[in-house]
XYZ file of C-alpha atoms in Angstrom:
705
model
C 13.516 -7.043 32.197
C 11.625 -10.079 30.904
C 8.805 -9.377 33.339
C 8.675 -5.705 32.345
C 8.402 -6.329 28.605
C 6.172 -9.353 29.052
C 3.651 -7.568 31.254
C 3.637 -4.154 29.577
C 3.678 -4.863 25.840
C 0.253 -3.287 25.313
C 1.177 -0.206 27.350
C 4.497 0.230 25.532
C 2.766 -0.001 22.154
C 0.084 2.484 23.196
C 2.643 5.003 24.456
C 4.713 4.695 21.277
C 1.558 4.964 19.167
C 0.463 8.097 21.014
C 3.902 9.686 20.558
C 3.826 9.046 16.808
C 0.322 10.484 16.438
C 1.322 13.580 18.451
C 4.390 13.995 16.247
C 2.139 13.702 13.189
C -0.060 16.504 14.534
C 3.016 18.669 15.203
C 4.201 18.118 11.623
C 0.730 18.969 10.338
C 0.787 22.278 12.167
C 4.303 22.998 10.848
C 3.324 22.272 7.232
C 0.169 24.384 7.434
C 2.145 27.293 8.881
C 4.179 27.626 5.667
C 3.201 30.258 3.048
C 0.770 28.992 0.410
C 1.655 31.223 -2.525
C -0.273 33.849 -4.438
C -3.965 33.977 -5.312
C -3.530 31.948 -8.508
C -1.673 29.160 -6.685
C -4.268 29.081 -3.917
C -7.082 28.893 -6.465
C -5.524 25.854 -8.155
C -4.724 24.177 -4.842
C -8.276 24.796 -3.648
C -9.693 23.043 -6.721
C -7.466 20.014 -6.046
C -8.453 19.972 -2.371
C -12.162 20.164 -3.142
C -11.984 17.430 -5.778
C -9.966 15.077 -3.566
C -12.176 15.567 -0.505
C -15.369 15.218 -2.543
C -14.207 11.964 -4.149
C -12.946 10.432 -0.919
C -16.149 11.367 0.918
C -18.260 9.694 -1.782
C -15.996 6.657 -1.803
C -16.200 6.218 1.958
C -19.970 6.647 1.903
C -20.175 3.829 -0.638
C -17.789 1.609 1.323
C -19.609 2.531 4.535
C -22.774 0.860 3.248
C -20.798 -2.308 2.530
C -19.160 -2.093 5.973
C -22.517 -1.823 7.739
C -23.811 -4.906 5.918
C -20.689 -6.895 6.815
C -20.898 -5.739 10.447
C -24.469 -7.000 10.691
C -23.439 -10.325 9.150
C -20.585 -10.698 11.640
C -22.920 -9.847 14.512
C -25.874 -12.043 13.712
C -24.660 -14.972 11.578
C -23.720 -17.811 13.954
C -20.098 -18.961 14.216
C -18.521 -15.834 12.717
C -17.026 -14.470 15.933
C -19.898 -12.367 17.305
C -19.525 -8.884 18.708
C -15.747 -9.034 19.269
C -15.049 -9.615 15.586
C -17.734 -7.113 14.534
C -16.376 -4.354 16.781
C -12.823 -5.149 15.678
C -13.965 -4.926 12.059
C -15.418 -1.451 12.629
C -12.272 -0.254 14.446
C -10.032 -1.469 11.637
C -12.232 0.078 8.949
C -12.505 3.444 10.713
C -8.777 3.728 11.486
C -7.764 2.685 7.968
C -10.105 5.277 6.469
C -8.902 7.912 8.953
C -5.232 7.324 8.109
C -5.952 7.854 4.416
C -8.310 10.797 4.846
C -6.135 12.776 7.268
C -2.930 12.069 5.367
C -4.487 13.101 2.078
C -5.886 16.318 3.516
C -2.422 17.309 4.688
C -0.868 16.302 1.343
C -3.273 18.460 -0.689
C -2.239 21.427 1.431
C 1.463 20.595 1.390
C 1.531 20.637 -2.421
C 0.981 24.373 -2.864
C 3.330 25.105 0.026
C 5.988 22.962 -1.662
C 5.525 24.918 -4.893
C 5.928 28.180 -2.957
C 9.007 26.846 -1.127
C 10.470 25.801 -4.494
C 11.011 29.491 -5.247
C 13.697 29.418 -2.533
C 15.435 26.293 -3.807
C 15.607 22.514 -3.633
C 16.255 22.192 0.102
C 13.224 24.150 1.346
C 10.935 22.428 -1.179
C 12.107 18.956 -0.139
C 11.638 19.874 3.520
C 7.988 20.829 3.058
C 7.176 17.969 0.673
C 8.772 15.258 2.789
C 7.266 16.471 6.037
C 3.883 16.637 4.343
C 4.325 13.003 3.311
C 5.676 12.043 6.734
C 2.337 12.954 8.309
C 0.730 10.064 6.417
C 3.473 7.580 7.338
C 3.519 8.496 11.003
C -0.273 8.383 11.296
C -0.413 4.920 9.724
C 1.991 3.573 12.348
C 0.453 5.463 15.261
C -3.151 4.574 14.466
C -2.150 0.975 13.713
C -0.446 0.575 17.082
C -3.250 2.270 18.983
C -5.900 0.222 17.189
C -4.302 -3.212 17.588
C -2.797 -2.749 21.056
C -5.750 -0.759 22.372
C -8.444 -3.196 21.274
C -6.398 -6.199 22.408
C -5.787 -4.582 25.785
C -9.456 -3.679 26.251
C -10.574 -7.215 25.429
C -8.109 -8.743 27.884
C -9.035 -6.202 30.569
C -12.715 -7.118 30.253
C -11.997 -10.798 30.901
C -11.866 -12.066 27.334
C -9.650 -15.099 26.846
C -6.531 -14.511 24.809
C -7.673 -16.721 21.915
C -10.989 -14.854 21.656
C -9.205 -11.489 21.911
C -6.873 -12.425 19.065
C -9.832 -13.551 16.993
C -11.307 -10.099 17.577
C -8.085 -8.662 16.172
C -8.573 -10.761 13.037
C -11.810 -8.808 12.629
C -9.818 -5.586 12.965
C -7.490 -6.754 10.210
C -10.501 -7.577 8.040
C -11.884 -4.067 8.505
C -8.573 -2.511 7.498
C -8.336 -4.851 4.514
C -11.814 -3.979 3.275
C -11.098 -0.251 3.269
C -7.688 -0.910 1.762
C -8.884 -2.892 -1.234
C -11.629 -0.362 -1.995
C -9.242 2.586 -1.552
C -6.543 1.019 -3.722
C -8.935 -0.038 -6.472
C -11.181 3.038 -6.425
C -8.339 5.515 -5.993
C -6.295 3.723 -8.636
C -9.119 3.818 -11.171
C -9.654 7.518 -10.476
C -6.039 8.601 -10.713
C -5.103 6.579 -13.776
C -8.353 7.181 -15.638
C -7.696 10.905 -15.331
C -3.977 10.576 -16.072
C -4.468 8.413 -19.164
C -7.120 10.737 -20.567
C -5.056 13.837 -19.871
C -1.916 12.411 -21.490
C -3.512 10.919 -24.597
C -5.266 14.107 -25.657
C -3.078 16.757 -24.056
C 0.415 15.489 -24.815
C -0.058 13.399 -27.947
C -2.955 15.082 -29.762
C -2.767 18.713 -28.635
C 0.989 18.768 -28.030
C 0.710 20.745 -24.803
C 2.897 20.094 -21.731
C 1.945 17.954 -18.763
C -0.109 19.908 -16.193
C -0.920 22.606 -18.753
C -3.927 24.584 -17.424
C -5.555 24.375 -20.867
C -6.084 20.627 -20.411
C -9.608 20.053 -18.996
C -8.395 16.855 -17.262
C -5.485 18.481 -15.454
C -7.295 19.069 -12.141
C -8.705 15.533 -12.172
C -5.167 14.235 -12.788
C -3.816 16.152 -9.796
C -6.732 15.077 -7.619
C -6.039 11.478 -8.604
C -2.450 11.649 -7.383
C -3.801 12.230 -3.887
C -6.742 9.830 -3.732
C -4.703 7.023 -5.308
C -1.094 7.473 -4.231
C -1.753 9.022 -0.832
C -5.115 7.981 0.602
C -5.117 4.622 -1.197
C -1.527 3.866 -0.258
C -2.115 4.884 3.381
C -5.118 2.575 3.700
C -3.127 -0.190 1.995
C -0.114 0.004 4.296
C -2.248 0.588 7.399
C -3.898 -2.717 6.588
C -0.565 -4.435 5.886
C 0.898 -3.061 9.122
C -2.071 -4.012 11.303
C -2.585 -7.412 9.677
C 1.099 -8.290 10.078
C 0.964 -7.476 13.795
C -2.210 -9.505 14.230
C -0.953 -12.460 12.172
C 2.311 -12.617 14.123
C 0.499 -12.395 17.479
C -1.967 -15.108 16.454
C 0.772 -17.437 15.239
C 2.942 -16.906 18.332
C -0.085 -17.641 20.500
C -0.717 -20.896 18.638
C 2.939 -21.960 18.824
C 3.552 -21.097 22.499
C 0.167 -22.056 23.930
C -0.651 -18.412 24.624
C 2.570 -17.165 26.277
C 1.608 -13.532 26.915
C 5.164 -12.164 26.817
C 5.880 -13.581 23.357
C 2.431 -12.772 21.983
C 3.090 -9.125 22.886
C 6.541 -9.044 21.243
C 5.232 -7.835 17.828
C 3.584 -4.875 19.567
C 6.836 -3.931 21.279
C 8.877 -4.172 18.070
C 6.310 -2.128 16.166
C 6.179 0.549 18.857
C 9.932 0.972 19.173
C 10.390 1.148 15.409
C 7.718 3.823 15.233
C 9.948 5.990 17.428
C 12.955 5.104 15.248
C 11.029 6.273 12.172
C 10.446 9.654 13.783
C 14.184 10.076 14.367
C 15.021 8.937 10.836
C 12.718 11.486 9.213
C 14.554 14.300 11.004
C 17.709 13.553 8.983
C 16.116 13.999 5.538
C 17.709 17.201 4.296
C 19.443 18.226 1.083
C 21.672 21.137 0.089
C 21.546 22.812 -3.314
C 23.040 20.431 -5.848
C 22.800 17.505 -3.441
C 21.149 14.130 -4.035
C 17.463 14.057 -3.135
C 17.367 10.258 -3.271
C 20.453 10.105 -1.052
C 18.768 12.346 1.516
C 15.655 10.166 1.546
C 17.621 6.945 1.866
C 19.665 8.453 4.692
C 16.447 8.787 6.679
C 15.541 5.155 5.974
C 19.023 3.915 6.931
C 19.075 5.812 10.216
C 15.606 4.507 11.085
C 16.733 0.930 10.361
C 19.890 1.224 12.472
C 18.012 2.716 15.425
C 15.322 0.038 15.106
C 17.966 -2.703 15.189
C 19.512 -1.195 18.312
C 16.139 -0.903 20.055
C 15.325 -4.518 19.167
C 18.245 -5.682 21.332
C 16.726 -4.865 24.759
C 13.219 -5.681 23.513
C 14.113 -9.223 22.396
C 16.873 -10.085 24.874
C 14.628 -8.742 27.608
C 12.347 -11.706 26.880
C 15.156 -14.261 27.203
C 13.361 -16.243 29.925
C 10.164 -16.559 27.887
C 12.033 -17.452 24.692
C 14.182 -20.056 26.473
C 11.134 -21.626 28.132
C 9.396 -21.912 24.729
C 12.487 -22.703 22.649
C 11.216 -26.113 21.543
C 7.833 -24.737 20.460
C 9.619 -21.998 18.514
C 11.695 -24.405 16.429
C 14.539 -25.145 18.891
C 15.572 -21.517 18.769
C 17.323 -19.079 21.080
C 17.058 -15.393 21.905
C 19.966 -14.582 19.603
C 18.281 -16.382 16.716
C 15.030 -14.484 17.283
C 17.027 -11.246 17.107
C 18.633 -12.537 13.912
C 15.160 -13.003 12.400
C 14.343 -9.361 13.183
C 17.520 -8.264 11.411
C 16.552 -10.436 8.422
C 13.313 -8.454 8.146
C 15.281 -5.188 7.991
C 17.699 -6.631 5.422
C 14.816 -7.832 3.219
C 13.422 -4.299 3.303
C 16.714 -2.795 2.164
C 17.230 -5.347 -0.605
C 13.700 -5.015 -2.004
C 14.049 -1.238 -2.097
C 17.408 -1.481 -3.883
C 16.109 -3.988 -6.450
C 13.004 -1.945 -7.186
C 15.038 1.221 -7.629
C 17.321 -0.599 -10.070
C 14.361 -1.501 -12.277
C 12.620 1.878 -12.015
C 15.325 4.523 -11.439
C 16.506 6.745 -14.290
C 20.187 6.047 -13.528
C 20.012 2.329 -14.219
C 20.040 0.085 -17.292
C 16.337 -1.022 -17.441
C 14.913 2.502 -17.668
C 17.680 3.622 -20.035
C 16.990 0.628 -22.293
C 13.247 1.326 -22.350
C 13.980 4.952 -23.241
C 16.330 3.882 -26.030
C 13.750 1.386 -27.321
C 11.349 4.314 -27.681
C 13.477 5.755 -30.491
C 12.171 3.049 -32.851
C 8.514 3.491 -31.987
C 5.624 2.662 -29.720
C 5.760 -1.125 -30.133
C 9.424 -1.458 -29.177
C 8.829 0.697 -26.091
C 6.012 -1.640 -24.996
C 8.029 -4.784 -25.752
C 11.047 -3.530 -23.797
C 8.928 -2.461 -20.827
C 7.104 -5.784 -20.714
C 10.408 -7.638 -20.859
C 11.858 -5.778 -17.891
C 8.587 -6.063 -15.954
C 8.856 -9.860 -16.162
C 12.560 -9.854 -15.362
C 11.935 -7.661 -12.310
C 10.160 -10.523 -10.503
C 13.228 -12.759 -10.192
C 15.453 -10.985 -7.661
C 12.642 -10.017 -5.237
C 11.493 -13.641 -5.158
C 15.068 -14.771 -4.425
C 15.268 -12.256 -1.566
C 11.860 -13.131 -0.129
C 12.417 -16.866 -0.522
C 15.890 -16.649 1.005
C 14.550 -14.605 3.907
C 11.800 -17.148 4.566
C 14.239 -20.069 4.528
C 16.818 -18.404 6.783
C 14.206 -17.189 9.268
C 12.596 -20.631 9.282
C 16.014 -22.246 9.879
C 16.653 -19.909 12.813
C 13.270 -20.084 14.528
C 10.668 -21.896 12.439
C 7.403 -20.153 11.656
C 7.936 -17.854 14.634
C 11.109 -16.612 12.996
C 9.222 -15.766 9.804
C 6.620 -13.928 11.879
C 9.294 -11.846 13.638
C 10.963 -11.059 10.288
C 7.628 -9.842 8.898
C 6.999 -7.623 11.923
C 10.516 -6.167 11.734
C 10.046 -5.484 8.032
C 6.703 -3.748 8.589
C 8.070 -1.853 11.572
C 9.799 0.421 9.039
C 6.434 1.464 7.618
C 6.475 4.997 9.051
C 9.531 6.282 7.212
C 8.888 4.241 4.054
C 5.297 5.444 3.700
C 6.698 8.963 4.028
C 8.745 8.269 0.876
C 5.593 7.216 -0.959
C 3.382 10.079 0.218
C 6.187 12.481 -0.735
C 5.510 11.503 -4.383
C 2.008 12.954 -4.897
C 2.983 16.108 -2.995
C 5.873 16.814 -5.395
C 3.791 15.794 -8.423
C 1.066 18.257 -7.437
C 3.646 20.928 -6.641
C 4.994 20.637 -10.181
C 1.479 20.869 -11.588
C 0.708 23.964 -9.556
C 4.002 25.551 -10.642
C 3.089 24.909 -14.300
C -0.527 26.066 -14.040
C 0.293 29.152 -11.975
C 3.001 30.226 -14.421
C 5.916 30.157 -11.973
C 9.360 30.868 -13.463
C 10.733 28.109 -15.700
C 13.733 27.558 -13.437
C 11.458 26.648 -10.536
C 10.030 23.770 -12.537
C 13.283 22.711 -14.190
C 15.580 23.002 -11.174
C 13.290 22.080 -8.280
C 9.840 20.594 -8.854
C 10.754 18.397 -11.849
C 13.747 16.772 -10.086
C 11.610 16.229 -6.980
C 8.822 14.749 -9.115
C 11.245 12.343 -10.831
C 12.513 11.148 -7.444
C 8.910 10.852 -6.271
C 8.169 8.494 -9.169
C 11.008 6.237 -8.074
C 10.122 6.335 -4.371
C 6.510 5.439 -5.180
C 7.723 2.391 -7.095
C 10.199 1.477 -4.340
C 7.563 1.616 -1.618
C 5.154 -0.450 -3.709
C 7.861 -3.123 -3.964
C 8.219 -2.975 -0.188
C 4.456 -3.252 0.334
C 4.116 -6.210 -2.027
C 7.067 -8.071 -0.508
C 5.768 -7.554 3.010
C 2.301 -8.662 1.900
C 3.724 -11.934 0.569
C 5.528 -12.614 3.847
C 2.472 -11.651 5.899
C 0.312 -13.948 3.762
C 2.645 -16.870 4.532
C 2.040 -16.257 8.238
C -1.701 -15.913 7.657
C -1.758 -19.229 5.788
C 0.081 -20.916 8.659
C -2.460 -19.403 11.069
C -5.312 -20.689 8.897
C -3.920 -24.211 9.037
C -3.206 -24.186 12.795
C -6.508 -22.497 13.694
C -8.413 -24.970 11.527
C -6.795 -27.967 13.217
C -7.377 -26.461 16.662
C -11.067 -25.732 16.094
C -11.713 -29.130 14.462
C -10.154 -30.821 17.491
C -12.152 -28.725 19.975
C -15.350 -29.498 18.035
C -14.780 -33.247 18.455
C -13.751 -33.715 14.832
C -10.220 -34.847 15.562
C -10.226 -37.470 12.813
C -10.679 -34.764 10.179
C -7.988 -32.647 11.849
C -5.514 -35.525 11.810
C -6.170 -36.245 8.138
C -5.855 -32.595 7.123
C -2.950 -32.365 4.682
C -2.107 -29.869 1.960
C -0.598 -32.495 -0.309
C 0.176 -31.742 -3.953
C -0.987 -35.266 -4.788
C -4.479 -34.262 -3.617
C -6.658 -33.103 -6.561
C -8.593 -30.787 -4.242
C -5.400 -28.941 -3.310
C -4.369 -28.700 -6.969
C -7.751 -27.287 -7.962
C -7.521 -24.820 -5.075
C -4.082 -23.731 -6.290
C -5.464 -23.155 -9.774
C -8.478 -21.181 -8.544
C -6.318 -19.097 -6.207
C -3.725 -18.588 -8.926
C -6.370 -17.225 -11.273
C -7.772 -14.756 -8.739
C -5.046 -12.052 -9.048
C -5.300 -12.167 -12.845
C -9.084 -11.808 -12.862
C -8.843 -9.108 -10.198
C -6.194 -7.195 -12.181
C -8.197 -7.522 -15.391
C -11.193 -5.772 -13.830
C -8.917 -2.998 -12.538
C -7.248 -2.496 -15.925
C -10.562 -2.533 -17.772
C -11.979 0.039 -15.373
C -9.066 2.394 -16.052
C -9.635 1.883 -19.779
C -13.297 2.863 -19.433
C -12.506 5.919 -17.309
C -9.675 6.971 -19.629
C -11.890 6.616 -22.701
C -14.589 8.782 -21.125
C -12.030 11.456 -20.194
C -10.502 11.415 -23.698
C -13.923 11.959 -25.242
C -14.705 14.780 -22.809
C -11.382 16.564 -23.365
C -11.781 16.256 -27.140
C -15.321 17.664 -26.853
C -14.116 20.689 -24.915
C -11.242 21.356 -27.334
C -13.713 21.068 -30.231
C -16.525 23.152 -28.753
C -14.330 25.680 -26.953
C -11.491 26.598 -29.332
C -10.652 29.558 -27.140
C -9.171 27.155 -24.579
C -5.943 26.919 -26.561
C -5.330 30.693 -26.542
C -6.505 31.058 -22.919
C -9.581 33.098 -23.911
C -11.909 30.382 -22.606
C -11.671 28.439 -19.349
C -11.855 24.604 -19.440
C -14.595 22.843 -17.479
C -12.355 21.029 -14.993
C -15.210 19.770 -12.826
C -16.713 17.673 -15.642
C -13.641 15.419 -15.868
C -13.482 15.117 -12.075
C -17.104 14.001 -12.044
C -16.548 11.468 -14.866
C -13.684 9.658 -13.154
C -15.432 9.835 -9.774
C -18.552 8.101 -11.059
C -16.547 5.520 -13.019
C -14.255 4.700 -10.093
C -17.107 4.250 -7.614
C -19.039 2.064 -10.028
C -16.156 -0.086 -11.221
C -14.444 -0.722 -7.862
C -17.186 -2.952 -6.456
C -16.660 -6.142 -8.482
C -12.867 -6.454 -8.076
C -13.131 -5.623 -4.370
C -15.645 -8.453 -3.939
C -13.399 -11.109 -5.534
C -11.116 -11.831 -2.522
C -14.138 -11.926 -0.206
C -16.675 -13.915 -2.195
C -14.497 -16.599 -3.816
C -12.933 -17.941 -0.564
C -16.411 -18.088 0.980
C -17.843 -19.976 -2.000
C -14.968 -22.473 -1.930
C -15.333 -22.864 1.836
C -19.055 -23.579 1.541
C -18.240 -26.715 -0.416
C -17.689 -28.350 3.012
C -21.447 -28.901 2.975
C -20.735 -31.702 0.482
C -17.149 -32.701 1.328
C -14.581 -31.823 3.986
C -11.965 -31.848 1.190
C -13.072 -28.243 0.609
C -10.814 -27.343 3.565
C -7.799 -28.511 1.567
C -9.087 -26.734 -1.530
C -9.394 -23.480 0.417
C -5.841 -23.881 1.690
C -4.626 -24.459 -1.851
C -6.521 -21.354 -2.976
C -4.678 -19.231 -0.407
C -1.259 -20.480 -1.522
C -2.139 -20.030 -5.198
C -3.208 -16.446 -4.565
C 0.046 -15.684 -2.753
C 2.286 -17.136 -5.457
C 0.742 -15.649 -8.590
C -0.222 -12.440 -6.810
C 3.381 -11.817 -5.790
C 4.700 -12.275 -9.328
C 1.949 -10.280 -11.005
C 2.119 -7.376 -8.557
C 5.908 -7.020 -8.750
C 5.825 -7.270 -12.541
C 3.148 -4.598 -12.850
C 4.601 -2.088 -10.400
C 8.196 -2.413 -11.638
C 7.230 -2.358 -15.319
C 4.958 0.629 -14.840
C 7.663 2.494 -12.939
C 10.190 1.792 -15.705
C 7.821 3.104 -18.387
C 7.099 6.230 -16.351
C 10.728 7.127 -15.716
C 11.752 6.301 -19.292
C 9.331 9.050 -20.303
C 10.858 11.370 -17.676
C 14.351 10.598 -18.977
C 13.358 11.559 -22.515
C 11.556 14.697 -21.317
C 14.797 15.712 -19.630
C 16.454 15.762 -23.061
C 17.468 12.192 -23.883
C 16.818 10.809 -27.406
C 15.443 14.045 -28.805
C 13.509 15.277 -25.801
C 9.910 16.471 -25.770
C 8.020 16.274 -29.046
C 10.321 13.675 -30.576
C 9.253 10.263 -31.876
C 10.872 8.718 -28.829
C 8.824 10.981 -26.569
C 5.547 10.049 -28.261
C 6.378 6.342 -27.867
C 7.374 6.883 -24.233
C 4.062 8.615 -23.510
C 2.268 5.550 -24.889
C 4.380 3.274 -22.691
C 3.716 5.446 -19.656
C -0.006 5.399 -20.438
C 0.012 1.586 -20.468
C 2.200 1.490 -17.372
C 0.027 3.869 -15.355
C -2.743 1.369 -14.502
C -0.050 -1.310 -14.123
C 1.834 0.511 -11.381
C -0.858 2.615 -9.740
C -4.089 0.606 -10.024
C -3.895 -3.143 -10.585
C -0.376 -3.881 -9.287
C -0.558 -2.295 -5.827
C -4.200 -3.370 -5.327
C -3.122 -7.033 -5.532
C -1.315 -6.482 -2.236
C -4.453 -6.101 -0.054
C -6.295 -8.616 -2.249
C -3.855 -11.371 -1.212
C -4.252 -10.681 2.488
C -8.005 -10.160 2.524
C -8.479 -13.628 0.992
C -6.377 -15.140 3.794
C -8.170 -13.160 6.509
C -11.598 -14.157 5.200
C -10.491 -17.805 5.257
C -9.483 -17.489 8.929
C -12.696 -15.676 9.858
C -14.988 -18.331 8.368
C -13.227 -21.277 10.054
C -15.807 -21.583 12.895
C -18.660 -21.576 10.379
C -16.945 -24.188 8.193
C -16.272 -26.438 11.172
C -19.922 -26.160 12.192
C -21.078 -27.094 8.683
C -19.028 -30.312 8.465
């Protein structure tokens, strides 16, 4: 058994990846076979599809120029890895973009089909919406496995040494990270710029409902749900998934002196869990009057249980390799390695539960924010900010406890296995996230197409409210996994740096390399790294403010110059708002996306004057992880609480729609939108791209000393 798993890890991962992609294609065909409503519904859906595809095409063209420049740099600048890293970079970038683009194109077709299915009840609508979202989740896992395992296998088959092949995979992770940070930032600016503008003028000033067809920003708002929460999220978690596999493989190689069986273990765990995710999604069903959230969580639970069972033969099948390398793995055993995998699954469950507590309508935080809205806008903001800060404590306890227990069981290798196990659940959890924009759009289409009130009240609104919570829950999962993955990446940076310094004949520097808090260079690095997420988030928030302001002015102009809009005698110019947020997003995404790339390079280049810059760069990475984790959790949880407090009031609490509480809740939701859907989730790829860049530039830094 040990020989089988040890020798066929790449093949197993490729087979599992192919099965997941095939299943994704089958689901796509099933979703597209469903009825897509009447002419009015198809017209609205077509406008959303065209806007989403046009924006994403322009975004990828812009990012493509950046990618070409970086590819040329990787190819021709000495000591940056050469063609292996450059090709890996292109593979990662292309697959990350493909996961987002394909998933989004299915989602913007599932929305109208969900609205049509909603006429038949809650169960049929959930079935279409969730399967539409599942396409994105399954493709992320399948393409991630095929990309990492396929490129690694090709490099080994062509005679590349394992260390060089793994360095090529670091390039693949960098490519995925680049697309991810652009997609998260650009998509987040688009979706929240449109949403903020639509809410401020439509709900507060004009007093018309959300998704009212008279609002000129309504199509842009619905487009934004897809480019931000679907395509952006898919690119984000593709990058997290691929980078976690690569980081774990790299670290296991460093710890075990290249033991092929153990280096391939992350691929096996990822592949088997991909199959478990497929099975779990089949159990997501709900009867009329049943719990939608319960149905979704049932799918996650079944996937986790099946994954745990499949981990048993995968890990115990490598007993010989684990026993032979027990000392290098922290005096561990096969049972302890399996325990680390279970820890990863437990961390996933706990983070999801904690995030739901702070963002779900059934729990105290959201109820308190809603109640605070009864006394005005300021108290709503104060309450939301308070809970957003409080929401950081329990996730940090869970993540910190998981790190300590995994480290106790198997050292850094144990943490790596826990991270891989946690990310192995990506398929079913991404499906929960992608389900959100599908249901949001379905509700918008139902409103704009004039479907019966009971369809919106009894089906699409409840699905939309659950979608808001699942989006927040999956963001908590993504951020927690990013923090754990970044710990592994930092360990890889340190070990790779020592290894390359030693091989370059600079052993004295390697021996003196310490990340000591008494070292001023480390402290300064911590401060610089700690500031990076705040500066990054500030650019994202400011960009949403600019886009929102432009949309507000445009919507006001149309209401002023076209008074017939309000009595339906004139048609709003939807395309103008789409164009405004598109141009703003593409312009404003460049500076924040450059921060995690440029700053680590600038700090690293200080080695020209002093080798203490190596310690400063290490401190920068740790500082980014620590403050980034807190800031991201605070933003996503706080934003989710504000959003669902508004939903709670719109469902009739504290006076319902049009009340003072509702107006205050809309303000809170408007502030929370860029928190939870732009800046907060974009910090996730920002953390990892800084760590990956640091690893990639190690050869150049060593050469400069």
